[in-house]
mmCIF file of C-alpha atoms in Angstrom:
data_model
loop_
_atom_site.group_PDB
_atom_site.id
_atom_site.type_symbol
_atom_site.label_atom_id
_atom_site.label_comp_id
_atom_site.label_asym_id
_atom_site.label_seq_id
_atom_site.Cartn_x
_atom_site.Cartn_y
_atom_site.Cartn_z
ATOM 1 C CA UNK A 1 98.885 88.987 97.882
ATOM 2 C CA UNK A 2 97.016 89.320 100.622
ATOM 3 C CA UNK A 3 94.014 86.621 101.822
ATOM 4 C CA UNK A 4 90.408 87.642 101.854
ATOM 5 C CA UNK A 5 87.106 85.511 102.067
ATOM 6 C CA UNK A 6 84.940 85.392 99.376
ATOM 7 C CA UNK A 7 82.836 88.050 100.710
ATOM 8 C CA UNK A 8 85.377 90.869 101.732
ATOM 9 C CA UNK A 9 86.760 89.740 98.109
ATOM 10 C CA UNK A 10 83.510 90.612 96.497
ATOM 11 C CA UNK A 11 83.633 93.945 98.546
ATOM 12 C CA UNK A 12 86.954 95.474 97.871
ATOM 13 C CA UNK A 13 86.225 94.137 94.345
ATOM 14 C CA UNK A 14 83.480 96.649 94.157
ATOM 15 C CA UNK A 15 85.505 99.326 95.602
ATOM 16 C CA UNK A 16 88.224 99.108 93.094
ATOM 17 C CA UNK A 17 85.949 98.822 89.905
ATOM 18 C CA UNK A 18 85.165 102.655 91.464
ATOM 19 C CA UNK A 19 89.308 103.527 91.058
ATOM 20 C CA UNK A 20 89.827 101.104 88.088
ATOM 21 C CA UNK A 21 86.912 101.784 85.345
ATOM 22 C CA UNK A 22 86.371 98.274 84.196
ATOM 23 C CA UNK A 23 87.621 96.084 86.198
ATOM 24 C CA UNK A 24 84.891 94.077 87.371
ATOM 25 C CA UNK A 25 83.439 94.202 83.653
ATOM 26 C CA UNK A 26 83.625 90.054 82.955
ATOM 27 C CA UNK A 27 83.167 89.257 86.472
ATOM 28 C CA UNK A 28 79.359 87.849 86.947
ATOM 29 C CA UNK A 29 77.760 88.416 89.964
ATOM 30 C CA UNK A 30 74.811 85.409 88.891
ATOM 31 C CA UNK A 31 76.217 82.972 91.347
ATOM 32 C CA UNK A 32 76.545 84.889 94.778
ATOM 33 C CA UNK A 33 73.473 84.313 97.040
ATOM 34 C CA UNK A 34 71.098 86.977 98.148
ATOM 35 C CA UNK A 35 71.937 86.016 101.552
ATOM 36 C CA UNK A 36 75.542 86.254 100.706
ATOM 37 C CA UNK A 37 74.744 89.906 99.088
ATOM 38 C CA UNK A 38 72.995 90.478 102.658
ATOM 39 C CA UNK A 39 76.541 89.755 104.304
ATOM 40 C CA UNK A 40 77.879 91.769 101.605
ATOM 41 C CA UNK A 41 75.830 94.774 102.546
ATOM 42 C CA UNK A 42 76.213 94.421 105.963
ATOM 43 C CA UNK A 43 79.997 94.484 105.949
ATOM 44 C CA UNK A 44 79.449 97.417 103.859
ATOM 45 C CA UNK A 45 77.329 99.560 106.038
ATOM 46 C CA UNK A 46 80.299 98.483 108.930
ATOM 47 C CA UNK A 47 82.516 99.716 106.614
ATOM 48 C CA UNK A 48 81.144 102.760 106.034
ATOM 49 C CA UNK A 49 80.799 101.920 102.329
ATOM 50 C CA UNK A 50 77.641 101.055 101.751
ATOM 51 C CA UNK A 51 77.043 103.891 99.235
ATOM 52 C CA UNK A 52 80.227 104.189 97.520
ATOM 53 C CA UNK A 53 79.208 100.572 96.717
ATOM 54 C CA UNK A 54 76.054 101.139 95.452
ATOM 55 C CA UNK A 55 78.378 103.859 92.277
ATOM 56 C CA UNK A 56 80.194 101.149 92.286
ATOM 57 C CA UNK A 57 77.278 98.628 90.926
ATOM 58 C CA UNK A 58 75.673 102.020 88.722
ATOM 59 C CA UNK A 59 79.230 102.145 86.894
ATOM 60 C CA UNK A 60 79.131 97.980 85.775
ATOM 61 C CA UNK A 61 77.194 97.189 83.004
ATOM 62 C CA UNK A 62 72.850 96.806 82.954
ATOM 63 C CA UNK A 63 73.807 92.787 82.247
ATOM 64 C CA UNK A 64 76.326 92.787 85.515
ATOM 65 C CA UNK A 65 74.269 94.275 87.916
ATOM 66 C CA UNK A 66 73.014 92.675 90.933
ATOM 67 C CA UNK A 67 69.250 92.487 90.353
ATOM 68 C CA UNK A 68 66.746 94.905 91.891
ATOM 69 C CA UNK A 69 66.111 92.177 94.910
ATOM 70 C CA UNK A 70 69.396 93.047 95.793
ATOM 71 C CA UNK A 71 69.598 96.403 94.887
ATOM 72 C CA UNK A 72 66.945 98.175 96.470
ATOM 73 C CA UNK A 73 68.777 97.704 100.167
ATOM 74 C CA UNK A 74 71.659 99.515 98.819
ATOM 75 C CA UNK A 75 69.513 102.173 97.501
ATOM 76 C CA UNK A 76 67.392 102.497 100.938
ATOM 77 C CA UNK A 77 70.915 102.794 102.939
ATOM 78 C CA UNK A 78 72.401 105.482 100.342
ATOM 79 C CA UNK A 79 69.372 107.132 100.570
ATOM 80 C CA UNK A 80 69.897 107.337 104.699
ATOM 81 C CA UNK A 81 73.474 108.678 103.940
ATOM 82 C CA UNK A 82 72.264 111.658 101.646
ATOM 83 C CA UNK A 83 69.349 112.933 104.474
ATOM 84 C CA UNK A 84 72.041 112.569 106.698
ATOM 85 C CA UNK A 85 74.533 114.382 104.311
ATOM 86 C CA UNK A 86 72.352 117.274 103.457
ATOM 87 C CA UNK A 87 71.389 117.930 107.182
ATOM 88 C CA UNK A 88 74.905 117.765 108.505
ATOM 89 C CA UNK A 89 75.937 120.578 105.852
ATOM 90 C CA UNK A 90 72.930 122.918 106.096
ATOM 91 C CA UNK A 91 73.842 122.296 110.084
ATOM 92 C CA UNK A 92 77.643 123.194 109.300
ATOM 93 C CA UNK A 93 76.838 126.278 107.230
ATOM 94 C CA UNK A 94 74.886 127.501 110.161
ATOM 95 C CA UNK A 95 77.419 127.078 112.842
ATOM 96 C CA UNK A 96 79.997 128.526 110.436
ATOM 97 C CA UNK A 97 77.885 131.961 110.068
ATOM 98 C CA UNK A 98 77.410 131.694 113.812
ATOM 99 C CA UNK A 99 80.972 131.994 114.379
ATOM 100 C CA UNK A 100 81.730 134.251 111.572
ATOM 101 C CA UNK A 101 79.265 136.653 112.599
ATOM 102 C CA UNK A 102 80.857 136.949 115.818
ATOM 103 C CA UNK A 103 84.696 137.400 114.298
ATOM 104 C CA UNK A 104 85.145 133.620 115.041
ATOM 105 C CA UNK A 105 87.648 131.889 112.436
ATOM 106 C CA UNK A 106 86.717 128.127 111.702
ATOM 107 C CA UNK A 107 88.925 125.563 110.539
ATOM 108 C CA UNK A 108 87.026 122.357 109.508
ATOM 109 C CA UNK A 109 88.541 119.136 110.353
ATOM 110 C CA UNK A 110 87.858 115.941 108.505
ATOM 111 C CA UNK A 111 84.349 115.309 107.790
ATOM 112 C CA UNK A 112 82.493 117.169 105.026
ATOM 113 C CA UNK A 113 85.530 118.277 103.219
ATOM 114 C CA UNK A 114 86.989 114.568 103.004
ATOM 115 C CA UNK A 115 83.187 113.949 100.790
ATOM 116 C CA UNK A 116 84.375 116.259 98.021
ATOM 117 C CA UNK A 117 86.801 113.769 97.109
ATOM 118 C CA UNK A 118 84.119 110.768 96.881
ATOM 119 C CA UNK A 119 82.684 109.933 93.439
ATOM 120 C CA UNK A 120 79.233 110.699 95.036
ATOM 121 C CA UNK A 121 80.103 113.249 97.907
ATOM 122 C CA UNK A 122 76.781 112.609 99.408
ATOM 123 C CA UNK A 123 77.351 109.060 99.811
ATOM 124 C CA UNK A 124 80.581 109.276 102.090
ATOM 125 C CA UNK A 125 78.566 108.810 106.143
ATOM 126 C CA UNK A 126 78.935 112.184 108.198
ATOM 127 C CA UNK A 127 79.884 112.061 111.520
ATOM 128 C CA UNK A 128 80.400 114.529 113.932
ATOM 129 C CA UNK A 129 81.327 118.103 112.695
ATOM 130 C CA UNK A 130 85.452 118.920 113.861
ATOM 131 C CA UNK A 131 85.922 122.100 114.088
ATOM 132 C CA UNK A 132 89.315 124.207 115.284
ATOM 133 C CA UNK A 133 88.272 127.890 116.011
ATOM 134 C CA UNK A 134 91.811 129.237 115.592
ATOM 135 C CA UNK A 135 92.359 130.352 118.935
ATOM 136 C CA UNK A 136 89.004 130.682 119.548
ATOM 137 C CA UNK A 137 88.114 127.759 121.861
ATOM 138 C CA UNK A 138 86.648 129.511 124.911
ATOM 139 C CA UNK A 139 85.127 132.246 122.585
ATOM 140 C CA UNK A 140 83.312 129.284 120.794
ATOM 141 C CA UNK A 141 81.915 127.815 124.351
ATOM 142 C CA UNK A 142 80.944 131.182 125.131
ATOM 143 C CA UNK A 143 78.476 131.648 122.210
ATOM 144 C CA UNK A 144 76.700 128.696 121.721
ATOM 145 C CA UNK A 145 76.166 128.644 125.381
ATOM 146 C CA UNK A 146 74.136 131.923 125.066
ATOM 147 C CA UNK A 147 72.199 129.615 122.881
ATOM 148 C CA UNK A 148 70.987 127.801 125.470
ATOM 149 C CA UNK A 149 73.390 125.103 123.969
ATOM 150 C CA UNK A 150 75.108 123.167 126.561
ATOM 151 C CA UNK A 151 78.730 121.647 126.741
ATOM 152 C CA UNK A 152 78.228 117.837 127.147
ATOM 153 C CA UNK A 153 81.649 116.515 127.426
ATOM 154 C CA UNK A 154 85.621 118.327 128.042
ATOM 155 C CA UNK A 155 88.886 117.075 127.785
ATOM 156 C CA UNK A 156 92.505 118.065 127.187
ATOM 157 C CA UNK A 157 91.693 117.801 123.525
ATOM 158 C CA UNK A 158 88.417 119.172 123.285
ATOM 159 C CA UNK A 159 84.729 119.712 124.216
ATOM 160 C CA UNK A 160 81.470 118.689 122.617
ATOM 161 C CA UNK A 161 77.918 119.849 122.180
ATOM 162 C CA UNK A 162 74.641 119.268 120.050
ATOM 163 C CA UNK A 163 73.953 121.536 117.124
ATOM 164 C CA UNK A 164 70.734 121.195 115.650
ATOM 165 C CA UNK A 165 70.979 118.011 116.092
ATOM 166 C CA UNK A 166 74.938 117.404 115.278
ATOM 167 C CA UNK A 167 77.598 116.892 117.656
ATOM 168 C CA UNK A 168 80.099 119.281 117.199
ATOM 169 C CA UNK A 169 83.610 118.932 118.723
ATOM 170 C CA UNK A 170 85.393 122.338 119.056
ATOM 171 C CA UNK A 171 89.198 121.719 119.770
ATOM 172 C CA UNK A 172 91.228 122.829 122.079
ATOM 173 C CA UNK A 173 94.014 121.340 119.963
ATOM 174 C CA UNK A 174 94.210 119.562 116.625
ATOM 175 C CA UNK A 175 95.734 115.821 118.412
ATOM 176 C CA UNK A 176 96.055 114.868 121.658
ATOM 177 C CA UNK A 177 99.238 116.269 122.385
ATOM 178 C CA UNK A 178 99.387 115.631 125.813
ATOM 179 C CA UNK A 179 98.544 111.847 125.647
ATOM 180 C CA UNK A 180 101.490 110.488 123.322
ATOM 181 C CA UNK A 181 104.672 112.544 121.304
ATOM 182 C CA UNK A 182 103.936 111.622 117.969
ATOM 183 C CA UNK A 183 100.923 113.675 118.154
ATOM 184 C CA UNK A 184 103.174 116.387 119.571
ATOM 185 C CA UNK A 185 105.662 116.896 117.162
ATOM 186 C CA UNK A 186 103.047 116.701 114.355
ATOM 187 C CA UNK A 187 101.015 119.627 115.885
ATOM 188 C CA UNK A 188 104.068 121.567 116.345
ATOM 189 C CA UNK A 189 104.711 120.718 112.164
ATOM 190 C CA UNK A 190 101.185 121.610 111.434
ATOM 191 C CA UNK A 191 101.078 124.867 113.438
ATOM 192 C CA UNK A 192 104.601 126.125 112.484
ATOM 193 C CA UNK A 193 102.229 127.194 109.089
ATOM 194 C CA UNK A 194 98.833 127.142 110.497
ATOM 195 C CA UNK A 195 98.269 130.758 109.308
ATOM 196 C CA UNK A 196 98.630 129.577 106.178
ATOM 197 C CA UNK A 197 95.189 128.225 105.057
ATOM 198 C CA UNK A 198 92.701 127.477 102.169
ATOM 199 C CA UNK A 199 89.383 128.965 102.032
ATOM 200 C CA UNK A 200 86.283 127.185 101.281
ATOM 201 C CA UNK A 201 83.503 128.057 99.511
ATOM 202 C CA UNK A 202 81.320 127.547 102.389
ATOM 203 C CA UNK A 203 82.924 129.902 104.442
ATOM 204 C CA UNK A 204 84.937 127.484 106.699
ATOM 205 C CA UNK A 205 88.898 127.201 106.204
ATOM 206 C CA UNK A 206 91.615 123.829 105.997
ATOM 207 C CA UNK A 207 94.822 123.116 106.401
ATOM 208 C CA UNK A 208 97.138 123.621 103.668
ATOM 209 C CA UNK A 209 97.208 119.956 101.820
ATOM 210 C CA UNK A 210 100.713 118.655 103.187
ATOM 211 C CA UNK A 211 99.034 119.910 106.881
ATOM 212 C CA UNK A 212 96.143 118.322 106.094
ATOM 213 C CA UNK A 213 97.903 114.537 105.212
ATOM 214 C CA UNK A 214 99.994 114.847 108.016
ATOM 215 C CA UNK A 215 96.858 115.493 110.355
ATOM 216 C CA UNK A 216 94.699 113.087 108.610
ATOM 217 C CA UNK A 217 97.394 110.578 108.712
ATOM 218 C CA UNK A 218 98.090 111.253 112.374
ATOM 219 C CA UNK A 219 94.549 110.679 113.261
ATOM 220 C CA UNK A 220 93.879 107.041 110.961
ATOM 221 C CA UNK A 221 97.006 105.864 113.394
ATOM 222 C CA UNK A 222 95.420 106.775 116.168
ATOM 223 C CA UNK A 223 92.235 104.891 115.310
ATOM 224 C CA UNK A 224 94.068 101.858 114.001
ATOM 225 C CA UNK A 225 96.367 102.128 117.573
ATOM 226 C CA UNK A 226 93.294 102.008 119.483
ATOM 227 C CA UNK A 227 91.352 98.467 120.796
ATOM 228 C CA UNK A 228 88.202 99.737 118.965
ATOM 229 C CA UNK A 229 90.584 100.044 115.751
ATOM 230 C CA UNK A 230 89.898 101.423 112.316
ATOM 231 C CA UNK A 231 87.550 100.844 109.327
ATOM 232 C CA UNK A 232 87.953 101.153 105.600
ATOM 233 C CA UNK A 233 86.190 104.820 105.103
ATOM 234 C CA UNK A 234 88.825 106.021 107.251
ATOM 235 C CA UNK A 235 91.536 104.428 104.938
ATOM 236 C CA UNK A 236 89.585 105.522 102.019
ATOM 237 C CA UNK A 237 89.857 109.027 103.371
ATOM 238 C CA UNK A 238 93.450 109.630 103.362
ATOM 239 C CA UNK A 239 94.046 107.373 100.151
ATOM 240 C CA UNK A 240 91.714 109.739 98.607
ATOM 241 C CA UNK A 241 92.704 112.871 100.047
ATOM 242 C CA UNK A 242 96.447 111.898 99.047
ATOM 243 C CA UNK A 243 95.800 111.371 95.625
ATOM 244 C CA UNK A 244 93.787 113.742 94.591
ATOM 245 C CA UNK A 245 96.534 116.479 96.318
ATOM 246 C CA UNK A 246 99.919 114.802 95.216
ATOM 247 C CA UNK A 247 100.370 117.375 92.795
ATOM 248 C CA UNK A 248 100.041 120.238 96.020
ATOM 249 C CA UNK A 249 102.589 117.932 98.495
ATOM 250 C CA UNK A 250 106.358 118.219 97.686
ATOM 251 C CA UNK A 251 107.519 114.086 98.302
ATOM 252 C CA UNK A 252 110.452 115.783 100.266
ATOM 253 C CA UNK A 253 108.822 117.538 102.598
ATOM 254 C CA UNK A 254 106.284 115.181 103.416
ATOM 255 C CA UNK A 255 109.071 112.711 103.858
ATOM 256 C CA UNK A 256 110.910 114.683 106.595
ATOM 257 C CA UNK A 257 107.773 115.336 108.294
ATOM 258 C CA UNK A 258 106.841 111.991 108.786
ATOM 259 C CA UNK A 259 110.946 111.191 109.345
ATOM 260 C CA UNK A 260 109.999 113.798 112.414
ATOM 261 C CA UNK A 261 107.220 111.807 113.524
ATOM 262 C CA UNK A 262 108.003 109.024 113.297
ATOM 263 C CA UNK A 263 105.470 108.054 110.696
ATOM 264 C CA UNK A 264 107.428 106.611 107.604
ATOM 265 C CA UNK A 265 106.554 102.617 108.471
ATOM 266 C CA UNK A 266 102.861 104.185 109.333
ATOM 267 C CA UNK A 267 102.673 105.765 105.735
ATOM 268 C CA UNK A 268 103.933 103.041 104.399
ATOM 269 C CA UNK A 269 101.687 100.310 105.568
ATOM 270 C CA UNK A 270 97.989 102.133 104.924
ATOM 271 C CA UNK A 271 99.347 103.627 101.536
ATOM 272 C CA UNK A 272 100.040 99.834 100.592
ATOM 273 C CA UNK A 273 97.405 97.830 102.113
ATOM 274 C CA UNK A 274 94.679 100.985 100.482
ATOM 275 C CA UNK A 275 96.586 100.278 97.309
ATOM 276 C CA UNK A 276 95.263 96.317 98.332
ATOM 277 C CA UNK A 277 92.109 96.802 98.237
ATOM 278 C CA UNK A 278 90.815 99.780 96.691
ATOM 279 C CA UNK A 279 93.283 99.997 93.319
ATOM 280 C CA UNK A 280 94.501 103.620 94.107
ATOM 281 C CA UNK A 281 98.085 103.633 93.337
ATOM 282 C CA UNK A 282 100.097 106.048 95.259
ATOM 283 C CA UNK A 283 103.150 103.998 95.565
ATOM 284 C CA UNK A 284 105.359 107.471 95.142
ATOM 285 C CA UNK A 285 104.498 108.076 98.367
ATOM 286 C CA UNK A 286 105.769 104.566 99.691
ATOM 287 C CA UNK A 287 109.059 105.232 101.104
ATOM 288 C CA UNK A 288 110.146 101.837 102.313
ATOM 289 C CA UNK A 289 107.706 100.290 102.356
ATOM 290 C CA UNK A 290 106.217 97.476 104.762
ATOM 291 C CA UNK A 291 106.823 93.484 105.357
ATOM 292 C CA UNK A 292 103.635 91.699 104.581
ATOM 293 C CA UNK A 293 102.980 90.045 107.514
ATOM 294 C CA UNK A 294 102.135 93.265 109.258
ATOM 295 C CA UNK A 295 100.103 94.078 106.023
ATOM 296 C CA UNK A 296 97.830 91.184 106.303
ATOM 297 C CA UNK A 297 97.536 91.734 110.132
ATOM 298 C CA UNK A 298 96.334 95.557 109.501
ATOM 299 C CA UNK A 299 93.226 93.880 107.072
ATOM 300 C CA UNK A 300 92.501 91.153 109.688
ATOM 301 C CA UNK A 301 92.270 94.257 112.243
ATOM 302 C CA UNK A 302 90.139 95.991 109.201
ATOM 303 C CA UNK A 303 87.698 93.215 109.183
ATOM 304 C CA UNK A 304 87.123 92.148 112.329
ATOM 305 C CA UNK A 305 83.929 92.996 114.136
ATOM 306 C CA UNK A 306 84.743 94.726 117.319
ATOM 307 C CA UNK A 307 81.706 95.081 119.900
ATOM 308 C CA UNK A 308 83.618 97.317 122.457
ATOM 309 C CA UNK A 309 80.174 97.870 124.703
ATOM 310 C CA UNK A 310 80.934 94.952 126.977
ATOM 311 C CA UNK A 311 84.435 96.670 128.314
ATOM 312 C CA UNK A 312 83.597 98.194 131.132
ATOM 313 C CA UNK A 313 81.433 95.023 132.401
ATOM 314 C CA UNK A 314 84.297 93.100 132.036
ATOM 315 C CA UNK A 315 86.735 95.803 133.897
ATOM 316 C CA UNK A 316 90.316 96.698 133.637
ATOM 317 C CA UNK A 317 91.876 93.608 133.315
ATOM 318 C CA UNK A 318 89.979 92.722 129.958
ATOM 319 C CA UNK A 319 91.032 95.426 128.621
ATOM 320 C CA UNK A 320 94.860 95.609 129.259
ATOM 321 C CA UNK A 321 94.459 91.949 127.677
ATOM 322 C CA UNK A 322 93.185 93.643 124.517
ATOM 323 C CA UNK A 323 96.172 95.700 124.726
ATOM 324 C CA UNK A 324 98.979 93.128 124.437
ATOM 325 C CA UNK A 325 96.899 91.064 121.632
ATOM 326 C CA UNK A 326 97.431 94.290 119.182
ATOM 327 C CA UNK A 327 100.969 95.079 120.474
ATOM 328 C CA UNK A 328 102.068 94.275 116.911
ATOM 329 C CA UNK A 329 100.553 97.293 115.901
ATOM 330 C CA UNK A 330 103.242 99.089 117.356
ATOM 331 C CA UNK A 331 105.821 97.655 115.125
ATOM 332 C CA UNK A 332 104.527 100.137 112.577
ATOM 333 C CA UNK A 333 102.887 102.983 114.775
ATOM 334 C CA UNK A 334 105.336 105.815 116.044
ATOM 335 C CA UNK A 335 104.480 105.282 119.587
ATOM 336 C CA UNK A 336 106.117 102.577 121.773
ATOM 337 C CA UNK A 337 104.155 99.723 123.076
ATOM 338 C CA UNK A 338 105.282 101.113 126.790
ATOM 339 C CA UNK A 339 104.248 104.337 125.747
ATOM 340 C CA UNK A 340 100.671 103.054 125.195
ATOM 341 C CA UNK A 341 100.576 101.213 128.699
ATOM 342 C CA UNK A 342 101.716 103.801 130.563
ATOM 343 C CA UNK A 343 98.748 105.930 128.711
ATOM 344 C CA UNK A 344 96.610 103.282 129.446
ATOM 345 C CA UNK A 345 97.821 103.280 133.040
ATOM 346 C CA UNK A 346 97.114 106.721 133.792
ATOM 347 C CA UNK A 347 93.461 106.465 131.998
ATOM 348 C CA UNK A 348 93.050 103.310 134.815
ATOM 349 C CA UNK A 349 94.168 106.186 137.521
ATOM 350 C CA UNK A 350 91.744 108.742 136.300
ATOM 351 C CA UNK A 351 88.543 106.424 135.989
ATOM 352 C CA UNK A 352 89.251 105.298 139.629
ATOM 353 C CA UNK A 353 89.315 109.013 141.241
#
């Protein structure tokens, strides 16, 4: 079983009541402090939670709610999260006719479609809009720059640019495929089919659902590999995404895909620890499982605040000491530890030119 504080207890608590109607039904919320239900939140809103907390406390019981004190917070951050909602989608359907209307295909990445599978769509955070425009990249540029719309950042992996007030990242490619192989070989499984897409009611497309796990799965590792690391709506995600879709994603092929990869160990360990704390049981996907140890490290990693703004005061050297304190990660990530120093080398060599 794996050790929380009273706190993150109370929070995954609330999560799972969502996933297992009932749950927190004889559990009395009279003793916890409001300034403990201020930590509470807080963690939440870190978490990207905060809402799906709040349908959390509107499925318990009148007598086993928090009272309004408490409440109204919750109610004034969900409220943030709809505007924010609402805005992002009214600014997706735009881009999407944009791009349609000039014979532009777009496949949506993440983001709004991951909402449909929340309790309360609107109360899943939006981000950034990811968009792939099916061989479309410099096509894409091309029109929003007779916009007036201008490209504020480029990579191997993609560009960026403001919206109406949204950052959109048009992709070059789907992963970074020319930073580590993993990310490789599960492009080249994803676009072996990529003509082979579902349409959305909004007019944008995704990835078939075995595609879309893979790619989803692919880019929670790369988060979690990362110094900045991962939080829970990201877990949430794929947990979510996965089980509303196991009926669409043979066990088989999803197997040898991660077998590919390199993934099984990777599967393994956020299907298990999301199973943890959030109740969803998708232990048919579990294929050998994970020790433990590396489970509880993963939710310490989860938990932890992580202010990453002071990095570049504190130059190169503070960072490569980040690196070897989450080498253990690689234990259940397909990439090697070496592999990820000598990416982090040749970043070093390309901020100093």
């Amino acid at each position: 079983m794996l050790r929380l504080e009273s706190s993150h207890h109370i929070l995954f608590a609330l999560i799972r009541n969502l996933f297992m109607p009932g749950f927190l039904d004889e559990v009395s919320f009279q003793n916890i402090t409001r300034n403990e239900w201020t930590k509470i939140r807080e963690m939440a809103i870190t978490q990207g939670l905060s809402g799906v907390c709040l349908d959390s406390f509107e499925r318990l019981p009148t007598y086993n709610r928090p009272n309004s004190a408490v409440l109204l917070p919750w109610i004034g951050s969900a409220l943030a999260i709809e505007r924010s909602y609402y805005y992002q989608l009214k600014v997706l359907k735009r881009f999407v006719n944009l791009m349609r209307d000039n014979g532009v295909k777009v496949l949506l990445l993440k983001g709004y479609e991951l909402s449909k599978y929340y309790p309360v769509p609107s109360h899943r955070p939006s981000g950034d809009i990811d968009v792939y425009l099916m061989g479309s990249y410099e096509k894409g540029i091309d029109i929003v720059r007779q916009l007036g719309i201008n490209i504020e950042h480029e990579d191997d992996k993609h560009c960026s640019f403001v919206f109406y007030g949204v950052v959109v990242e048009n992709h070059k490619t789907l992963l970074a495929i020319n930073q580590y192989s993993a990310d490789k070989i599960s492009e080249e499984q994803i676009m072996k089919n990529i003509e082979y897409l579902d349409f959305q009611p909004e007019g944008y497309y995704t990835l078939k659902p075995l595609n879309n796990y893979i790619f989803l799965l692919r880019h929670l590792a790369r988060h979690f590999g990362s110094e900045e690391g991962y939080n829970s709506r990201q877990l949430l995600d794929i947990m979510l995404f996965l089980s509303k879709n196991k009926n669409n994603i043979d066990k088989h092929d999803l197997l040898q895909c991660l077998k590919e990869s390199r993934m099984v160990k990777t599967n393994d360990l956020f299907l298990t620890l999301g199973f943890q704390l959030f109740g969803i049981d998708l232990s048919e996907f579990v294929f050998n499982g994970v020790d433990e140890r590396y489970q509880q490290l993963a939710l310490l990693d989860l938990i932890e605040t992580k202010d990453v703004k002071h990095r570049d005061k504190d130059g190169m050297l503070a960072k490569w000491k980040e690196l070897f304190d989450i080498r253990w990660k690689y234990k259940v990530l397909p990439e090697s530890f070496f592999e990820r120093l000598i990416f982090g080398l040749k970043n070093t060599i390309k901020q100093s030119f």
